Short mmCIF file of C-alpha atoms in Angstrom, two decimals:
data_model
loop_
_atom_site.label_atom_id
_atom_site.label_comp_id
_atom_site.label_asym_id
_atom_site.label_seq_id
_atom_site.Cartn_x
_atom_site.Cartn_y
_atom_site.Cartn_z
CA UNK C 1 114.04 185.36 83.63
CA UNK C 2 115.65 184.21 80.45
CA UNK C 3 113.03 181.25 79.39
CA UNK C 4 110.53 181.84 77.99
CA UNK C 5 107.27 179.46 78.76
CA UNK C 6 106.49 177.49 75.70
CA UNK C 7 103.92 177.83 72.66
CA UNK C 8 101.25 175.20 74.23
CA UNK C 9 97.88 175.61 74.69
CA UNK C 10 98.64 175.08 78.52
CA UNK C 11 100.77 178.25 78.58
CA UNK C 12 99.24 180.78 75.74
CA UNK C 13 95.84 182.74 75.39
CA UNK C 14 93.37 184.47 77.45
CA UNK C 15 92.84 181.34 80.01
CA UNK C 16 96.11 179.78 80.14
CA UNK C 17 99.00 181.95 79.69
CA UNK C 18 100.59 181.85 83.22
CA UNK C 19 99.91 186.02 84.88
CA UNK C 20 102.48 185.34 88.04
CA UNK C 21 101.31 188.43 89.20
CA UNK C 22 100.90 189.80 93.05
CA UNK C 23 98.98 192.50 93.51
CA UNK C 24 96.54 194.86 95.78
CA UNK C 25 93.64 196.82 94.66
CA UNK C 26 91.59 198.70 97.06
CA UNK C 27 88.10 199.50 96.11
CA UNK C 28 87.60 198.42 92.36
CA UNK C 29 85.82 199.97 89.59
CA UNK C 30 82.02 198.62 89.79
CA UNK C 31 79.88 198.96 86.65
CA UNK C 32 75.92 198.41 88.61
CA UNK C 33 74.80 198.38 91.58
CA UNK C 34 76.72 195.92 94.61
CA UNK C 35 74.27 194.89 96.94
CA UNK C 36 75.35 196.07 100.66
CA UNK C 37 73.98 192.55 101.83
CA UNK C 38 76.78 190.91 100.48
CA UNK C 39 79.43 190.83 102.99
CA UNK C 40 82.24 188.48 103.29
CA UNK C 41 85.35 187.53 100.98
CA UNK C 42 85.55 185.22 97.88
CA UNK C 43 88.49 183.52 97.46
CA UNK C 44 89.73 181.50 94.71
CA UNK C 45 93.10 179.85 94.12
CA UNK C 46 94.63 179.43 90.46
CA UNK C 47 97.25 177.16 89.40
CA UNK C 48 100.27 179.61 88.04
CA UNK C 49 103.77 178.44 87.22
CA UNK C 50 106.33 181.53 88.64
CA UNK C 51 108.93 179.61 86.61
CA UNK C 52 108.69 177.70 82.60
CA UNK C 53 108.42 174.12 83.19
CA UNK C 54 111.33 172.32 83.83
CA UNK C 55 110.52 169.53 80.69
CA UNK C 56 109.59 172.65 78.69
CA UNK C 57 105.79 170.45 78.63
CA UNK C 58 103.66 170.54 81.19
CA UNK C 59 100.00 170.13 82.33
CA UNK C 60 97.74 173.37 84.05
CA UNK C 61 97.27 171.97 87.13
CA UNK C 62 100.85 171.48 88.02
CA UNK C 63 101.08 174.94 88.16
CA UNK C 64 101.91 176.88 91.59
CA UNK C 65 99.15 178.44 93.96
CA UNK C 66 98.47 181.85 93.73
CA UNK C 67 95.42 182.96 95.91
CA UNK C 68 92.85 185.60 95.31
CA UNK C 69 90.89 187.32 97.88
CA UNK C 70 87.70 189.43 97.15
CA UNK C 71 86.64 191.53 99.92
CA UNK C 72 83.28 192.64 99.33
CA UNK C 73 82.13 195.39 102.41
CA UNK C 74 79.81 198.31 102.22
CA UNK C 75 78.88 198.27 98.28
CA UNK C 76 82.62 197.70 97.51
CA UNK C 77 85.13 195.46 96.63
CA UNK C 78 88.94 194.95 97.25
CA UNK C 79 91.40 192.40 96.19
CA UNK C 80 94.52 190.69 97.32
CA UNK C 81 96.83 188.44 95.42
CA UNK C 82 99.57 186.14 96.76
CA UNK C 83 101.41 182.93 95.98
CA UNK C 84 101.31 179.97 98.60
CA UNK C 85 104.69 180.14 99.83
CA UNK C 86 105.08 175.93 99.47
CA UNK C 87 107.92 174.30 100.12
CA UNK C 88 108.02 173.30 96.52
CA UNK C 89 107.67 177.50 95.44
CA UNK C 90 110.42 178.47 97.61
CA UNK C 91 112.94 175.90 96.61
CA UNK C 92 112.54 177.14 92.97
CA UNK C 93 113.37 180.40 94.13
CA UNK C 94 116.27 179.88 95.72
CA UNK C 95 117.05 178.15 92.34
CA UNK C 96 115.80 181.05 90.25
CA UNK C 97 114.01 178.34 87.76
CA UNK C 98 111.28 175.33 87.69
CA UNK C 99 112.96 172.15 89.37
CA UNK C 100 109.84 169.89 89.25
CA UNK C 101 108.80 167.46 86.51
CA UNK C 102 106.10 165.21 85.59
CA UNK C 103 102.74 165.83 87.42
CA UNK C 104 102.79 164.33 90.39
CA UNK C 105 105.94 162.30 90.00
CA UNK C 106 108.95 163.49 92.39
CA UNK C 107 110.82 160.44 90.90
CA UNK C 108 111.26 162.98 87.98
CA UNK C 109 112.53 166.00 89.74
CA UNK C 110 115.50 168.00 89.98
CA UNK C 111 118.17 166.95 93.31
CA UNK C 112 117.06 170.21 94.35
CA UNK C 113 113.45 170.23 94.34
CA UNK C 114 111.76 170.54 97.91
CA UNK C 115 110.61 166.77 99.40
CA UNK C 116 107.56 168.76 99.46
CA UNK C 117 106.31 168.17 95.65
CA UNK C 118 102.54 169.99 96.14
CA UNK C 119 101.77 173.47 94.79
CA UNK C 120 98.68 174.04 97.14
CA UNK C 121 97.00 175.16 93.62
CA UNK C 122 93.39 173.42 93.82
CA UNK C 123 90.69 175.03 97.18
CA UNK C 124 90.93 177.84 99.57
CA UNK C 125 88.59 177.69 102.28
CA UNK C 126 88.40 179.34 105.66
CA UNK C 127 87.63 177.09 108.78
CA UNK C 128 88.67 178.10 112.72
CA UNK C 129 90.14 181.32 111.50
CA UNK C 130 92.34 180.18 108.92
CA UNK C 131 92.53 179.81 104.98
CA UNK C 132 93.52 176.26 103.96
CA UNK C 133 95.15 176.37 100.57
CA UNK C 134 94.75 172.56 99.47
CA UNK C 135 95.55 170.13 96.65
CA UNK C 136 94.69 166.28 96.92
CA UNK C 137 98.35 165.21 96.99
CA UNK C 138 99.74 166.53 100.72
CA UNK C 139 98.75 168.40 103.69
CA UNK C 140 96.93 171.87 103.46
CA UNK C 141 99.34 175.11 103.64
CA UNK C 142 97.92 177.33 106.22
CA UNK C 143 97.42 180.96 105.52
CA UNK C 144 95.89 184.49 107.05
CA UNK C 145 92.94 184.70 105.79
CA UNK C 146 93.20 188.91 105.88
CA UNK C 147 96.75 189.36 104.49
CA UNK C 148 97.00 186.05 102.70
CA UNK C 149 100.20 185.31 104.54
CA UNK C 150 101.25 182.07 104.25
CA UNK C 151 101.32 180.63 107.70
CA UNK C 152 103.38 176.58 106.86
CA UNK C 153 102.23 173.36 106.59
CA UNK C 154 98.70 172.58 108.44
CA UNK C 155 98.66 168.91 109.66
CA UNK C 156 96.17 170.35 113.19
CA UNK C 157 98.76 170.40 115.58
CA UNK C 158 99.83 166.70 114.60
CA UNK C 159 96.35 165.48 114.46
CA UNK C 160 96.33 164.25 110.90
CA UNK C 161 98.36 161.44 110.25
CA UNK C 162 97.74 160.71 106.11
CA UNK C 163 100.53 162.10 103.68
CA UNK C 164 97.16 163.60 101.72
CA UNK C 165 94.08 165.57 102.27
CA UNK C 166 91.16 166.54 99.64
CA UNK C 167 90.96 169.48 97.88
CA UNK C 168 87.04 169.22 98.62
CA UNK C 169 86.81 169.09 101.78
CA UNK C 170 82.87 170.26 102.91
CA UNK C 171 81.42 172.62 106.13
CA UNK C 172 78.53 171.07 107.57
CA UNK C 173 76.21 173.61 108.56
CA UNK C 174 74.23 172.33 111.20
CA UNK C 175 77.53 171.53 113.21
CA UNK C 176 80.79 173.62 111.76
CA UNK C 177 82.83 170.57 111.20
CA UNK C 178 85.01 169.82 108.19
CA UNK C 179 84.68 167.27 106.79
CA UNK C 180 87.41 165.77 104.44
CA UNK C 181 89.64 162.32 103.04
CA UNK C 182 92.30 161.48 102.02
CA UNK C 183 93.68 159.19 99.40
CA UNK C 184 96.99 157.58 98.54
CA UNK C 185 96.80 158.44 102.10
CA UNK C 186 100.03 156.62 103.37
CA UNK C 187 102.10 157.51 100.02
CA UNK C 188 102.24 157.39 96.30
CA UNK C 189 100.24 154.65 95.06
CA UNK C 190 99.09 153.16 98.11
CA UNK C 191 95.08 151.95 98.29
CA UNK C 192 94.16 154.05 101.35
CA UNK C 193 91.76 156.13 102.00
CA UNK C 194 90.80 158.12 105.46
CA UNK C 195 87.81 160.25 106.55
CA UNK C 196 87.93 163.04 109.26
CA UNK C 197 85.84 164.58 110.74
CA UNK C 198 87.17 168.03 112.41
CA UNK C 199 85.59 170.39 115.01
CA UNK C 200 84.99 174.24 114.29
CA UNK C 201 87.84 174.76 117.32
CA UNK C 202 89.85 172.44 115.08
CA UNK C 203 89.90 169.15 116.80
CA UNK C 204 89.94 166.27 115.35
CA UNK C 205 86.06 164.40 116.16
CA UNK C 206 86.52 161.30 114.05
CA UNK C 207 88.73 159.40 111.04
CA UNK C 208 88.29 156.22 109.40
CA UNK C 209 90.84 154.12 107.68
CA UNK C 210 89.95 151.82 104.70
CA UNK C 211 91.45 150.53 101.49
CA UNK C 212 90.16 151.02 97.80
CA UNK C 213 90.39 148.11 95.58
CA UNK C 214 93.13 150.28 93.92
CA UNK C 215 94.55 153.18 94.08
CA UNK C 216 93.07 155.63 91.68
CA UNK C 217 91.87 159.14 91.71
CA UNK C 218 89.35 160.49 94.32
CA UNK C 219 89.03 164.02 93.51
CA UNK C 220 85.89 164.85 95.08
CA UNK C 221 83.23 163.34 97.64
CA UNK C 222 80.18 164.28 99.18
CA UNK C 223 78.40 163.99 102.49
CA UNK C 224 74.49 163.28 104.07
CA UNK C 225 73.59 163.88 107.51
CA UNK C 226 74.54 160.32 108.65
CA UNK C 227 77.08 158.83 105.10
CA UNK C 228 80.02 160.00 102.98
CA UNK C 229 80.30 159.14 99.18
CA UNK C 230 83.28 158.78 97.31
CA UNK C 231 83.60 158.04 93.37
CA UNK C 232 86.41 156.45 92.55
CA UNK C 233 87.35 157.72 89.53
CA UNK C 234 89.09 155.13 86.56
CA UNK C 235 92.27 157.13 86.67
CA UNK C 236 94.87 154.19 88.50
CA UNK C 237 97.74 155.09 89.71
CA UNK C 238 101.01 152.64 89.28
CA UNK C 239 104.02 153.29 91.42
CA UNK C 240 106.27 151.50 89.32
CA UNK C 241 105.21 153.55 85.83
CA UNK C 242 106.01 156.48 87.81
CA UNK C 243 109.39 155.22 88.81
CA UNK C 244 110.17 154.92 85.06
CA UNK C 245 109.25 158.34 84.72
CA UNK C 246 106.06 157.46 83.74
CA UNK C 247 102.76 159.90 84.92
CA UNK C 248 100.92 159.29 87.96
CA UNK C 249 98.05 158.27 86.72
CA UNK C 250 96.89 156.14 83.59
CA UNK C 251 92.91 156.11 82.51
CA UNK C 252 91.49 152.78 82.14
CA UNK C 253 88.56 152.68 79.92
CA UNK C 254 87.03 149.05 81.48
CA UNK C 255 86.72 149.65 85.15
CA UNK C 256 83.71 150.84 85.97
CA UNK C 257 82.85 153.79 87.87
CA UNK C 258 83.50 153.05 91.81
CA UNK C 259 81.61 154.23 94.42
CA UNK C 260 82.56 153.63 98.30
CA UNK C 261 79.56 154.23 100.72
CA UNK C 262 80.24 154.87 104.14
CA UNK C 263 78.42 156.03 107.39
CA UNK C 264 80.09 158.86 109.00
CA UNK C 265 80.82 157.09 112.50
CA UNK C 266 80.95 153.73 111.42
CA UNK C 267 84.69 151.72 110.69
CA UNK C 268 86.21 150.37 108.40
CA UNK C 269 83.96 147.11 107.93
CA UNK C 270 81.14 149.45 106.95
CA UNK C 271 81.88 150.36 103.65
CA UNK C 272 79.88 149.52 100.97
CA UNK C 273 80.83 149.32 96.93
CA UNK C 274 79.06 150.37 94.23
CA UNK C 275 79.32 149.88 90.50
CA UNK C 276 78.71 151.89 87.27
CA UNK C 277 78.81 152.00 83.56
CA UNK C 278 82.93 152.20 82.48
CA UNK C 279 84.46 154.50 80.65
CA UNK C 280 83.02 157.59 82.69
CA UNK C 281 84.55 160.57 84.30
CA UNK C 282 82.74 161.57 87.40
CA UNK C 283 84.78 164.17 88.93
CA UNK C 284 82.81 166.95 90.96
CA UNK C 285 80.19 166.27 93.21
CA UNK C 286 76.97 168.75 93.28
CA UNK C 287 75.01 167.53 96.78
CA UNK C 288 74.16 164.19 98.25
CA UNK C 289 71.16 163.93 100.50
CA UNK C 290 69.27 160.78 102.29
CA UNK C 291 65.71 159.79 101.41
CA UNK C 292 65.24 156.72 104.01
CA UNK C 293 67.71 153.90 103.20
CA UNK C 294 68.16 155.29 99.75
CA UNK C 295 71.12 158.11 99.65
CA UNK C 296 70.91 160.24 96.42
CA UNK C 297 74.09 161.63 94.81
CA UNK C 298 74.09 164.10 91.89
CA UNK C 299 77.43 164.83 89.72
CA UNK C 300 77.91 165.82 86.44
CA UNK C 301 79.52 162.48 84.71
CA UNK C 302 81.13 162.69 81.37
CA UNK C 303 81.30 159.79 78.89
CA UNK C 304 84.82 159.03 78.89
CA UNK C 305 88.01 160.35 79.93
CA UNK C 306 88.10 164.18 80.02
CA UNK C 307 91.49 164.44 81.06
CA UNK C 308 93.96 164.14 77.57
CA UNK C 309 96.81 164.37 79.37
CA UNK C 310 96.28 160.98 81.12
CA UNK C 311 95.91 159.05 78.37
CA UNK C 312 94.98 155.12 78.56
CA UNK C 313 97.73 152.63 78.57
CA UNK C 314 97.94 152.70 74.33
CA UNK C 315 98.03 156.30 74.13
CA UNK C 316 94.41 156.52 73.38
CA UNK C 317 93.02 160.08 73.79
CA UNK C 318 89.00 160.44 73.01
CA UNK C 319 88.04 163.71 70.92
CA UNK C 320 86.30 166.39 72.83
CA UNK C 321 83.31 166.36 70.13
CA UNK C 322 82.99 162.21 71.21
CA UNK C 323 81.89 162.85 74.93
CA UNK C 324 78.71 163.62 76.19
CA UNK C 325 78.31 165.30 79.77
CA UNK C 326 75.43 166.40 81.26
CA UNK C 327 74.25 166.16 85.20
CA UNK C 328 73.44 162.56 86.85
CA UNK C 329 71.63 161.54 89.92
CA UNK C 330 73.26 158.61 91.59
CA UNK C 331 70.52 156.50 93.66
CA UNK C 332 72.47 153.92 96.72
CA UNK C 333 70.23 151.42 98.31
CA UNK C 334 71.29 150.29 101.25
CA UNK C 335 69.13 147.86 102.00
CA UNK C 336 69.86 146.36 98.82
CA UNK C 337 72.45 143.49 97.29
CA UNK C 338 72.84 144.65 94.05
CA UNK C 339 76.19 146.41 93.92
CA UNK C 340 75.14 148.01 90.51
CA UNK C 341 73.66 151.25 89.84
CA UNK C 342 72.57 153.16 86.66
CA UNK C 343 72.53 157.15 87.24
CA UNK C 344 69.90 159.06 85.80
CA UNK C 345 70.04 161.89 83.91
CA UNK C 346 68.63 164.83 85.26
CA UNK C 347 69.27 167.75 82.35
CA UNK C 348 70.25 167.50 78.90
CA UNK C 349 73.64 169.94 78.57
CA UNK C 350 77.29 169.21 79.61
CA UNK C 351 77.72 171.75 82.83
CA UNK C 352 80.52 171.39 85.61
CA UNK C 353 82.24 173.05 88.87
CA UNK C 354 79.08 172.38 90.00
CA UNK C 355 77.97 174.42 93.15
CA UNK C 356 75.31 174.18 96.17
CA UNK C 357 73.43 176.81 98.45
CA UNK C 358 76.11 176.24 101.50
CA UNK C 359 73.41 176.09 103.94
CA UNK C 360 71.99 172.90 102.36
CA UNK C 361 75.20 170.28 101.98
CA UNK C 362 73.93 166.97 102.63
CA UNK C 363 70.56 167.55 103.12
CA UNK C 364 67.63 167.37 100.86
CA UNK C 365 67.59 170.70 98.16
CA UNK C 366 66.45 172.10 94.89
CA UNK C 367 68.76 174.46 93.53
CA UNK C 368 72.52 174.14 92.17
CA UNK C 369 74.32 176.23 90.05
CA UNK C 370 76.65 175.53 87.24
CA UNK C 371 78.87 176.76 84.51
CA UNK C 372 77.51 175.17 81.21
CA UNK C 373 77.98 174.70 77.53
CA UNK C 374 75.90 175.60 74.36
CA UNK C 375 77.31 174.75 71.36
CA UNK C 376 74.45 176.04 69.16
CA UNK C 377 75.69 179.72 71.01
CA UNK C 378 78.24 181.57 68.83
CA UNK C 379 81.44 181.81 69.02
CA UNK C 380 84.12 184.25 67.50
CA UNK C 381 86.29 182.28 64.90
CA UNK C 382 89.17 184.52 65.34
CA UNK C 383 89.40 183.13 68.77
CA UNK C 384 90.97 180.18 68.11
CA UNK C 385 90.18 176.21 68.94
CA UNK C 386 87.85 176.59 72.14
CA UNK C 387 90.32 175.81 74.79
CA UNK C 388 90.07 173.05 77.27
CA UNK C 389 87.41 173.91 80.32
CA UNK C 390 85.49 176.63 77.94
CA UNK C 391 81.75 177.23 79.51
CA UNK C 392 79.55 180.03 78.04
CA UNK C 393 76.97 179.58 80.22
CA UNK C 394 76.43 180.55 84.29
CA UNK C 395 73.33 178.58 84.95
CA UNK C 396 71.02 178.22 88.03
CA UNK C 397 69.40 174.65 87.56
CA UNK C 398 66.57 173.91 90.03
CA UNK C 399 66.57 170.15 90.27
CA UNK C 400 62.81 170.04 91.03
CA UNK C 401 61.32 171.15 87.93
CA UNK C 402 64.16 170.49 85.66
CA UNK C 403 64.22 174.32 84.67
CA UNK C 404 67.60 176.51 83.57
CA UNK C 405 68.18 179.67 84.26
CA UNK C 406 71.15 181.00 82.08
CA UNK C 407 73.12 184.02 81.15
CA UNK C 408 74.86 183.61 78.19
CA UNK C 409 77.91 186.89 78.23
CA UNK C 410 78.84 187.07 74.59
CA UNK C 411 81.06 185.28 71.61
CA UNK C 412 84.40 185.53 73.30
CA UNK C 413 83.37 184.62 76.72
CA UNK C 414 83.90 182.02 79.30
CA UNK C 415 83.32 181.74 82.74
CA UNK C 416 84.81 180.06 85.76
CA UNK C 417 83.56 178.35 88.90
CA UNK C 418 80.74 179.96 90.29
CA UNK C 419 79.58 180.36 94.05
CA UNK C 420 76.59 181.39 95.92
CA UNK C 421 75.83 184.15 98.44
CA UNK C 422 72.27 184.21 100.36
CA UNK C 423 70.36 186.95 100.33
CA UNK C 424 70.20 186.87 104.17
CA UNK C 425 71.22 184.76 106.99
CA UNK C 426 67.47 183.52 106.71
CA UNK C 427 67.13 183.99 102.85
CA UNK C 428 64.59 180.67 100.97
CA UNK C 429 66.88 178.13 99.68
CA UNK C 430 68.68 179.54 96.24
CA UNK C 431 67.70 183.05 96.99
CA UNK C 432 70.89 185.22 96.76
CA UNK C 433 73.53 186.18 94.16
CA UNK C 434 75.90 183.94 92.07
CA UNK C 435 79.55 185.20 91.71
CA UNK C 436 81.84 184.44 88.97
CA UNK C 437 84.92 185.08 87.35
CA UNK C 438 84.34 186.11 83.34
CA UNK C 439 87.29 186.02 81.70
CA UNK C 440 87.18 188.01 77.98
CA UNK C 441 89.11 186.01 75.32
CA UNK C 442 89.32 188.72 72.88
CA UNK C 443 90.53 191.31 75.18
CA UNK C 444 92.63 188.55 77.37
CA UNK C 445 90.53 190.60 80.44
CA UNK C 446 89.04 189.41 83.64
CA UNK C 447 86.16 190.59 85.81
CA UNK C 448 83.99 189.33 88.76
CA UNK C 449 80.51 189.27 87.63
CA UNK C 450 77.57 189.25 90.58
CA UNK C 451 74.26 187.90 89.20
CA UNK C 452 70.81 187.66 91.05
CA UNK C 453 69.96 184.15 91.01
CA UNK C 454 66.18 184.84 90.56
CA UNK C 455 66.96 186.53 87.23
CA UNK C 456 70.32 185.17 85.59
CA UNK C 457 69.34 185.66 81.99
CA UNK C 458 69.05 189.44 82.58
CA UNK C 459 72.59 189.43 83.26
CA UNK C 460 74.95 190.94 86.06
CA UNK C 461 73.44 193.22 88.52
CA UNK C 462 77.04 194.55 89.38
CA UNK C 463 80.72 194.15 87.14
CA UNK C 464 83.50 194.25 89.05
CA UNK C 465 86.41 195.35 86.95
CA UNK C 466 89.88 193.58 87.52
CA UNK C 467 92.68 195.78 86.16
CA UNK C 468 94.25 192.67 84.92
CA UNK C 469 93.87 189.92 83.17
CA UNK C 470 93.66 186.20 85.33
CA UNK C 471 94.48 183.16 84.59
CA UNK C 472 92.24 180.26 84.60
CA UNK C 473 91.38 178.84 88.07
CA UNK C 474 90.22 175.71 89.63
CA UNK C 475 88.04 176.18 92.64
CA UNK C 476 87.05 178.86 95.74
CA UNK C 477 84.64 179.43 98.25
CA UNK C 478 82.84 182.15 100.05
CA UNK C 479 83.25 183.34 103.86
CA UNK C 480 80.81 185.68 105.05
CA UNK C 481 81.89 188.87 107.65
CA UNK C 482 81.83 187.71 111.01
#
């Protein structure tokens, strides 16, 4: 390769210079003790350009999918790393180079670019014996869940219809269904949305059709036993900006935050709006359970646009100092008129990537766990600017008494999403271990950190060490051994 990837903060440092690296480790170093107990695989999927962007900018999460798999088994751990082989990946191959432009906009690609235009780069989750590798803007890409393989496009056997599918989608537990949406789901820029429901054998149970108001981002959603959620996010999409090369989506600081309400085998008709305060990001869901007719949603919400690179239609970009963040609690009434709601705060410190004991989606809970930020923590000058998505904290929040747990890893540290392992099959509620990537910005190093979530501030019960250093990531999940 001949280009080099360019100066930005997107592409240079410890989180964000681009690793395009494939690899195999069996049985890493360990610093501690592993607990035998845990038994399964943690995967995670990072956005990571194999080529310099084409427009020599570029944003991180246009990046291509490369997977991780942790294997954790016996008191030891394994990894495996491979690219989604997307369309989109494969095409640039051929091509020895980047032939994709603007985020989300095939209007600006190269002739040669795939018609596929996703990078698979955002979830990996395993459901009926697969690993879908998703991102909100097509179908999943299929893959083994053992070799990482990439199997092709996943649309279940023709079941699907939409041109899009979340990259949240959820496992209930009681049942083994996924449950997912789509938006834009019948193209670029159209209002629809769809939910599915899908069986553990992979059939398809339920799906409901409706149209947003507009069409705008939906990034996450969350489910109850009997409702699904979905914040519509002030980030509108124009078809028309995009076809003059314009980006996909625009921020508009006076809608208010949208909310669409809607029981899980009900139709179209059933859908109920909600409104809140404008100028908010609410972006990653936490839980959602029922209490009667009221449904309760809690999200981290921050107070106004976190994402620069989608500025609002002047060019406006807010300074990172200007928002506040912290975690909300969303209340619904359904018995109620009044299409307005005011969240309430429920801690005082800007957290996100937000995750839930698995075993308690959509039903009523007390414990959620977080990567936060302390700005009264130090932080080592020689680092540089704090980069975009910097958390020092891993924090175990219980929701009940308002108490944080934190660990706090040092002055050049910052953690990505965490997840949550029980104890047991049978383990209380939040009892288990919380497993993170730690990447070291000093030392532009990685490792997987495993923390008992009944003692976080003492720190990591076991250190896995990654002979390499990884780039930033978006979002995983845990399967335990079968």
């Amino acid at each position: 390769m001949t280009t080099l990837f360019p100066a930005t903060p997107e592409f240079s440092g410890a989180l964000y210079r681009p690793s395009r690296l494939e690899a195999e480790v069996v049985d890493l170093e360990i610093e501690g003790t592993l607990p035998t107990s845990i038994c399964g695989a943690f995967y995670q999927v990072s956005p990571d350009p194999q080529f310099p962007p084409m427009l020599e900018q570029d944003i991180f999460f246009n990046g291509d999918g490369l997977v991780s798999a942790f294997f954790f088994k016996d008191g030891k751990v394994s990894l495996r790393r491979r690219y989604v082989k997307t369309a989109r990946l494969m095409a640039q191959r051929r091509e020895g180079r980047s032939l994709n432009g603007i985020y989300r906009n095939a209007y600006t690609n190269d002739p040669l670019a795939a018609a596929d235009n996703t990078t698979a780069n955002t979830t990996v989750l395993k459901h009926n014996g697969i690993l879908l590798a998703m991102k909100e803007d097509a179908l999943p890409y299929a893959m083994d869940p053992d070799t990482l393989e990439t199997l092709g496009v996943h649309d279940w056997n023709g079941q699907i219809k939409s041109t899009s599918f979340t990259a949240h989608p959820k496992i209930d537990a009681a049942t083994g269904n996924l449950l997912a949406f789509s938006y834009e789901a019948k193209g670029d820029g159209s209002p629809d949305m769809a939910y599915f429901e899908i069986g553990p054998d992979g059939q398809l149970l339920h799906e409901i059709w409706f149209q947003a108001p507009y069409a705008a981002m939906v990034h996450d959603f969350a489910v109850t036993e009997n409702h699904v959620v979905f914040p519509i996010i002030p980030l509108k999409v124009d078809l028309e900006r995009m076809k003059r090369g314009g980006q996909h989506f625009q921020w508009d600081p006076e809608q208010a935050q949208l909310f669409a309400v809607l029981p899980r085998h009900g139709k179209a008709s059933d859908v109920r709006w909600f409104k809140g305060p404008a100028n908010a990001f609410q972006g990653h869901t936490l839980n959602a359970f029922e209490e009667g007719r009221l449904i309760h949603l809690d999200m981290p919400v921050t107070s106004g646009n976190v994402f620069y690179f989608f500025p609002q239609e002047d060019g406006f970009i807010p300074s990172p100092e200007s928002l506040s963040s912290s975690l909300f609690r969303w209340t619904f009434n359904l018995d109620s008129q009044n299409d307005q709601v005011e969240p309430q705060p429920l801690n005082d410190y800007p957290c996100e990537f937000p995750r839930v004991d698995d075993r308690y989606v959509g039903r009523p809970y007390e414990h959620g766990f977080v990567i936060a930020f302390d700005p009264t923590r130090p932080y080592r000058a020689e680092n540089g600017p704090m980069p975009f998505q910097f958390f020092n904290l891993l924090t175990h929040f219980n929701l009940k008494t308002g108490a944080s747990d934190s660990w706090f890893a040092g002055d050049s540290e910052c953690f990505q999403e965490p997840i949550f392992v029980p104890r047991s099959a049978d383990a209380p509620e939040g009892d288990g271990y919380v497993i993170a990537l730690l990447n070291h910005i000093a030392d532009y190093a990685s490792e997987l950190v495993v923390l008992d979530s009944r003692d976080m501030a003492s720190g990591p019960v076991a250190r896995v060490k990654i002979p390499f250093r990884m780039r930033m990531s978006l979002h995983g999940s845990w399967a335990p051994a079968v």
